[in-house]
C-alpha positions as a printed NumPy array, in Angstrom:
array([[-33.68 ,  10.985,   2.699],
       [-31.561,   8.734,   0.489],
       [-27.606,   8.632,   0.869],
       [-27.277,   6.586,  -1.962],
       [-28.736,   9.378,  -4.101],
       [-25.366,  11.649,  -3.953],
       [-21.873,  10.554,  -5.387],
       [-18.362,  10.729,  -4.96 ],
       [-17.832,  10.397,  -8.658],
       [-19.221,  11.932, -12.102],
       [-19.35 ,   8.491, -12.636],
       [-21.176,   7.423,  -9.981],
       [-23.436,  10.271, -10.502],
       [-24.046,   9.751, -14.159],
       [-25.025,   5.806, -13.226],
       [-26.967,   6.485, -10.531],
       [-29.352,   8.683, -13.072],
       [-29.378,   6.275, -15.343],
       [-30.739,   3.553, -13.107],
       [-33.565,   6.608, -11.289],
       [-34.455,   7.129, -14.52 ],
       [-34.854,   2.87 , -15.553],
       [-36.796,   2.161, -12.796],
       [-39.208,   5.394, -13.162],
       [-39.82 ,   4.185, -16.634],
       [-38.019,   7.171, -18.741],
       [-35.569,   6.728, -21.363],
       [-32.82 ,   8.899, -21.525],
       [-31.269,  10.442, -24.191],
       [-27.064,   9.886, -23.837],
       [-25.659,  13.617, -25.131],
       [-21.954,  11.626, -25.991],
       [-19.092,  14.598, -25.17 ],
       [-16.17 ,  14.935, -27.484],
       [-13.574,  14.673, -23.915],
       [-13.46 ,  11.515, -21.835],
       [-13.369,  11.614, -17.991],
       [-11.047,  11.967, -15.548],
       [-10.769,   7.845, -15.282],
       [-11.246,   7.779, -19.053],
       [-15.208,   7.59 , -18.793],
       [-17.329,   8.536, -21.385],
       [-19.096,  12.21 , -20.578],
       [-22.872,  13.181, -21.346],
       [-25.39 ,  15.428, -21.161],
       [-27.945,  12.97 , -20.305],
       [-31.398,  14.209, -20.651],
       [-35.089,  12.196, -19.282],
       [-38.382,  13.535, -19.441],
       [-41.627,  12.884, -17.456],
       [-44.973,  13.368, -18.627],
       [-46.774,  13.983, -21.784],
       [-44.493,  14.587, -25.008],
       [-47.406,  17.333, -25.812],
       [-47.876,  18.728, -22.437],
       [-47.893,  22.577, -22.468],
       [-47.08 ,  23.177, -19.237],
       [-42.723,  21.687, -18.818],
       [-40.688,  22.108, -15.679],
       [-36.561,  21.649, -16.499],
       [-34.586,  20.869, -13.272],
       [-30.695,  21.152, -14.581],
       [-27.323,  20.214, -12.716],
       [-23.69 ,  20.461, -12.931],
       [-23.871,  23.771, -15.528],
       [-20.329,  24.194, -13.296],
       [-18.931,  20.589, -13.25 ],
       [-17.994,  20.409,  -9.82 ],
       [-21.288,  21.476,  -8.428],
       [-22.791,  18.91 , -10.381],
       [-22.568,  16.723,  -7.191],
       [-25.647,  18.802,  -5.412],
       [-27.457,  18.844,  -8.181],
       [-27.3  ,  15.757,  -9.678],
       [-28.324,  14.369,  -5.652],
       [-31.166,  16.187,  -5.981],
       [-32.602,  15.067,  -9.293],
       [-31.82 ,  11.3  ,  -8.157],
       [-33.559,  11.977,  -5.362],
       [-36.896,  13.38 ,  -7.627],
       [-36.676,  10.766,  -9.868],
       [-37.512,   7.869,  -6.747],
       [-40.207,  10.112,  -5.658],
       [-42.957,   7.936,  -6.384],
       [-45.475,  10.678,  -4.252],
       [-42.974,  14.154,  -6.548],
       [-43.411,  12.285,  -9.872],
       [-47.354,  11.927,  -9.269],
       [-47.963,  15.267,  -8.134],
       [-46.46 ,  17.014, -10.913],
       [-48.437,  14.199, -13.222],
       [-51.799,  15.584, -12.05 ],
       [-50.765,  19.077, -12.272],
       [-50.446,  18.209, -16.382],
       [-46.059,  19.19 , -16.067],
       [-43.928,  17.615, -17.703],
       [-40.582,  17.591, -15.806],
       [-36.946,  17.532, -18.033],
       [-34.102,  16.603, -16.203],
       [-30.895,  17.178, -17.787],
       [-27.768,  15.866, -16.084],
       [-24.6  ,  17.301, -15.685],
       [-24.658,  20.388, -18.105],
       [-21.017,  20.259, -18.543],
       [-19.857,  16.931, -18.012],
       [-16.448,  17.766, -18.474],
       [-16.467,  19.878, -15.208],
       [-18.001,  17.508, -13.137],
       [-15.441,  14.669, -14.004],
       [-12.498,  16.817, -14.193],
       [-13.3  ,  18.458, -10.593],
       [-13.191,  21.919, -12.667],
       [-16.005,  24.934, -12.746],
       [-15.598,  25.664, -16.223],
       [-16.379,  23.197, -19.15 ],
       [-13.485,  21.768, -21.554],
       [-12.922,  24.714, -23.326],
       [-12.117,  26.881, -20.135],
       [-15.675,  28.49 , -20.272],
       [-17.9  ,  29.62 , -17.612],
       [-21.137,  28.281, -18.623],
       [-23.445,  30.743, -17.743],
       [-21.323,  33.527, -18.91 ],
       [-21.325,  32.037, -22.638],
       [-24.753,  32.346, -24.001],
       [-23.631,  35.602, -26.207],
       [-24.545,  36.933, -29.648],
       [-20.697,  36.198, -30.552],
       [-21.237,  37.909, -33.951],
       [-21.647,  40.891, -31.374],
       [-18.786,  43.023, -28.888],
       [-18.972,  41.192, -26.231],
       [-18.744,  43.019, -22.858],
       [-15.295,  44.322, -21.296],
       [-13.982,  43.84 , -18.102],
       [-11.194,  46.68 , -17.216],
       [-11.316,  45.871, -13.387],
       [-11.064,  42.288, -14.309],
       [ -7.791,  42.699, -17.02 ],
       [ -6.44 ,  44.786, -13.865],
       [ -6.783,  41.921, -11.144],
       [ -5.935,  38.99 , -13.333],
       [ -2.476,  38.372, -13.163],
       [ -2.442,  38.562,  -9.027],
       [ -5.39 ,  36.322,  -9.594],
       [ -3.3  ,  33.739, -11.209],
       [  0.194,  34.087, -10.373],
       [  3.239,  32.182, -11.598],
       [  3.828,  30.185,  -8.058],
       [  1.305,  29.002,  -5.696],
       [  0.099,  29.455,  -2.596],
       [  0.851,  33.456,  -4.045],
       [  4.   ,  35.509,  -2.772],
       [  2.868,  37.325,   0.555],
       [  2.999,  40.532,  -1.812],
       [  0.606,  39.469,  -4.206],
       [ -1.941,  39.092,  -1.93 ],
       [ -1.722,  41.569,  -0.321],
       [ -1.59 ,  44.132,  -3.041],
       [ -4.996,  41.609,  -4.255],
       [ -6.38 ,  42.946,  -0.413],
       [ -5.239,  46.601,  -1.15 ],
       [ -7.692,  46.729,  -3.684],
       [-10.841,  45.069,  -2.384],
       [-10.065,  47.021,   0.439],
       [-10.037,  50.872,  -1.909],
       [-13.455,  49.478,  -3.877],
       [-15.572,  47.066,  -1.537],
       [-15.626,  43.471,  -1.036],
       [-19.374,  43.764,  -4.104],
       [-17.103,  45.777,  -6.303],
       [-13.871,  42.476,  -6.096],
       [-16.516,  39.976,  -6.433],
       [-17.934,  41.447,  -9.357],
       [-14.931,  41.945, -11.499],
       [-13.565,  38.196, -10.618],
       [-16.829,  36.794, -11.666],
       [-19.559,  38.633, -13.406],
       [-17.691,  37.118, -16.673],
       [-14.617,  38.581, -19.308],
       [-13.607,  37.513, -22.093],
       [-10.278,  38.927, -22.965],
       [ -8.258,  35.868, -21.093],
       [ -9.045,  32.399, -22.629],
       [ -7.15 ,  30.63 , -19.53 ],
       [ -8.496,  33.55 , -16.603],
       [-11.258,  32.946, -14.469],
       [-14.501,  33.48 , -15.519],
       [-13.67 ,  33.512, -19.321],
       [-17.462,  33.292, -21.364],
       [-15.676,  32.385, -24.29 ],
       [-15.651,  33.204, -27.902],
       [-18.321,  31.048, -29.515],
       [-21.079,  28.661, -27.921],
       [-19.164,  25.816, -26.096],
       [-20.163,  22.136, -27.022],
       [-22.675,  22.423, -23.845],
       [-24.048,  25.795, -25.091],
       [-25.034,  24.254, -28.524],
       [-26.37 ,  20.707, -26.62 ],
       [-28.701,  22.129, -24.445],
       [-29.694,  24.317, -26.826],
       [-30.433,  20.728, -28.722],
       [-33.099,  19.185, -26.005],
       [-34.598,  22.712, -25.621],
       [-35.735,  22.519, -28.851],
       [-36.927,  18.862, -28.673],
       [-38.964,  19.036, -26.201],
       [-39.394,  22.995, -25.408],
       [-40.984,  23.851, -28.62 ],
       [-44.597,  22.594, -27.83 ],
       [-44.713,  24.165, -24.2  ],
       [-46.719,  26.808, -23.88 ],
       [-44.884,  27.154, -20.088],
       [-41.903,  26.369, -19.337],
       [-39.861,  26.451, -15.808],
       [-37.057,  26.263, -15.191],
       [-34.895,  25.049, -11.754],
       [-30.752,  25.327, -11.796],
       [-29.157,  23.862,  -9.326],
       [-26.349,  25.567,  -7.97 ],
       [-23.793,  25.878,  -4.893],
       [-20.993,  28.121,  -4.041],
       [-22.665,  31.3  ,  -2.581],
       [-23.946,  32.101,   0.337],
       [-24.663,  30.79 ,   3.861],
       [-24.019,  27.27 ,   4.311],
       [-26.82 ,  24.773,   2.948],
       [-29.291,  27.64 ,   2.424],
       [-30.746,  27.805,  -0.802],
       [-30.967,  31.201,  -2.604],
       [-34.019,  31.494,  -4.852],
       [-31.817,  34.153,  -7.455],
       [-34.337,  35.138, -10.234],
       [-32.97 ,  33.528, -14.001],
       [-34.435,  35.894, -16.38 ],
       [-33.872,  39.518, -18.1  ],
       [-34.931,  42.613, -15.991],
       [-38.427,  43.381, -16.379],
       [-40.761,  43.906, -13.732],
       [-43.907,  41.988, -14.772],
       [-41.771,  38.88 , -15.612],
       [-39.623,  39.521, -11.658],
       [-43.395,  39.578, -10.001],
       [-44.2  ,  36.297, -11.545],
       [-41.389,  34.509, -10.68 ],
       [-41.591,  35.994,  -7.248],
       [-45.713,  35.132,  -6.789],
       [-44.558,  31.816,  -7.869],
       [-41.498,  31.275,  -5.59 ],
       [-41.476,  33.374,  -2.523],
       [-43.341,  31.253,   0.435],
       [-45.517,  34.355,   1.033],
       [-42.013,  35.76 ,   1.65 ],
       [-40.805,  32.409,   3.791],
       [-38.893,  31.864,   0.596],
       [-37.336,  35.42 ,  -0.753],
       [-36.73 ,  35.277,  -4.376],
       [-33.517,  37.958,  -4.801],
       [-32.325,  39.612,  -8.152],
       [-28.87 ,  40.541,  -9.431],
       [-30.718,  43.515, -10.552],
       [-31.975,  45.286,  -7.259],
       [-28.48 ,  44.132,  -5.444],
       [-30.631,  41.601,  -3.472],
       [-28.379,  39.072,  -4.495],
       [-25.577,  37.136,  -2.812],
       [-24.934,  37.058,  -6.699],
       [-23.065,  39.93 ,  -8.801],
       [-24.418,  40.435, -12.06 ],
       [-23.356,  39.005, -14.906],
       [-23.506,  38.676, -18.487],
       [-23.99 ,  35.573, -21.175],
       [-26.437,  34.017, -18.613],
       [-27.69 ,  30.446, -19.682],
       [-31.298,  31.46 , -19.445],
       [-30.854,  33.724, -22.555],
       [-31.213,  30.504, -24.717],
       [-34.485,  29.488, -24.184],
       [-36.449,  32.707, -25.644],
       [-33.683,  31.966, -28.88 ],
       [-35.024,  28.348, -28.822],
       [-38.388,  28.136, -27.554],
       [-39.566,  31.809, -28.176],
       [-43.414,  30.795, -27.898],
       [-43.288,  30.18 , -23.961],
       [-43.586,  32.208, -21.505],
       [-40.503,  31.44 , -19.362],
       [-40.236,  32.04 , -15.729],
       [-36.988,  30.651, -13.895],
       [-34.335,  30.651, -10.851],
       [-31.305,  29.239,  -9.766],
       [-31.596,  27.293,  -6.356],
       [-27.833,  28.244,  -4.912],
       [-26.758,  26.671,  -2.18 ],
       [-24.157,  27.965,   0.593],
       [-20.868,  26.202,   0.976],
       [-17.972,  28.352,   2.562],
       [-17.479,  32.07 ,   2.733],
       [-17.227,  33.859,  -0.084],
       [-13.445,  35.15 ,  -0.103],
       [-12.369,  31.009,   0.694],
       [-14.734,  29.684,  -2.425],
       [-12.642,  32.382,  -4.878],
       [ -9.491,  30.804,  -3.352],
       [-10.009,  27.517,  -4.136],
       [-10.989,  28.799,  -7.504],
       [ -7.726,  30.706,  -8.163],
       [ -6.434,  27.855,  -6.554],
       [ -8.007,  25.05 ,  -9.65 ],
       [ -7.625,  27.988, -12.249],
       [ -3.696,  27.994, -10.992],
       [ -3.229,  24.236, -11.81 ],
       [ -5.006,  23.836, -14.748],
       [ -2.732,  26.222, -16.215],
       [  0.458,  24.236, -14.724],
       [ -0.021,  20.625, -15.034],
       [  3.546,  19.909, -14.135],
       [  2.241,  20.698, -10.345],
       [  3.104,  17.542,  -8.202],
       [  0.508,  15.224,  -7.511],
       [ -0.202,  15.534,  -3.748],
       [ -0.109,  19.471,  -4.47 ],
       [ -2.617,  18.442,  -7.574],
       [ -5.038,  16.493,  -5.376],
       [ -4.892,  19.44 ,  -2.334],
       [ -5.929,  21.53 ,  -4.677],
       [ -9.135,  19.531,  -6.44 ],
       [ -9.884,  18.269,  -2.758],
       [-10.093,  22.266,  -1.543],
       [-12.32 ,  22.629,  -4.833],
       [-14.868,  20.085,  -4.24 ],
       [-15.2  ,  21.549,  -0.829],
       [-15.929,  24.928,  -2.481],
       [-18.921,  23.98 ,  -4.02 ],
       [-20.245,  20.292,  -2.029],
       [-20.645,  19.913,   1.791],
       [-20.103,  15.829,   2.23 ],
       [-22.489,  15.673,   5.341],
       [-25.734,  14.582,   6.067],
       [-26.996,  17.59 ,   7.906],
       [-26.138,  19.821,   3.779],
       [-27.401,  17.236,   1.878],
       [-30.839,  16.464,   3.988],
       [-31.14 ,  20.609,   3.805],
       [-30.393,  20.905,   0.167],
       [-33.34 ,  17.897,  -0.734],
       [-35.858,  19.743,   1.505],
       [-35.465,  22.861,   0.053],
       [-35.436,  21.921,  -3.477],
       [-38.286,  19.985,  -3.048],
       [-40.429,  22.975,  -2.068],
       [-39.113,  24.73 ,  -4.971],
       [-40.124,  21.703,  -7.761],
       [-43.424,  22.066,  -5.904],
       [-43.818,  25.56 ,  -6.117],
       [-43.089,  25.214,  -9.593],
       [-45.124,  22.893, -10.657],
       [-47.824,  25.422,  -8.881],
       [-46.849,  27.84 , -10.317],
       [-46.822,  26.213, -13.987],
       [-50.635,  25.013, -13.732],
       [-51.753,  28.396, -11.931]])
């Protein structure tokens, strides 16, 4: 493991990605974001392609869909770019690798999970000319999740816990995280129009995927499941044949099972407006196979509490600096475990999944 692959800020992560791409001899397309970073730095979604321009098989490796989760995914991408054996393996199987660094650079820089529009990018891929999904359970919980004061009053927490005890933790998780389109300043807001990140990602897919016959995608995430375990979550439509293909590629003969939000086997709730759906829009000619590689960090309720605090802070920028710093640190720790052991497990599982993807594409 290269300890210098992982970073302590978005600016450092971006610099390391650019340097790794340069050392690999790869040009980088920097798609500039309209906002600035936490320290005034330029923000961008950076795209590097390793492989033939006309390759029929393309593997997409993306990081930072949920901003702060980019600390993990960026480390994987930088390590992969520095791994000559991995790069040669992909090339030898005729697979081009598309690295998309910091899908949501604003959230990455500002220690937020959301975009600058306060949108959860992985709930934002809808046809916005049509009615959006309703989430009445979130509507009921919204005032309890984001009260006027932080920490919340004991009575508020008691009401939340009573709701969870009545409906169950799975229903509680689904109510909060499946996506909502009613409260623009709320949690897991999916937006009412495509975000900058949505549009920019589509542009990259059109440029690099329109000539591909087969596309595989590994999107790196954190925050669900046992610490350090990389859950392979099927990322595609509820289609039995497609699920079977993805499982045949990535399940390692049962050693690395692929879970699904459709059959209840995943730690994730069933979501709306997921990012993978844009492949069919932008690259309709390609056979698509994808997973989210979701690494565990902290227990679910602890992660949700950190998200509540950060959303409260977003609504209350007047909060004392010490409290604001503590909340941001709490969120960072909920999505990135800064230990050598955790990082080593992340890299080992990522490389395994990447090799499985290449073998699947080339098969």
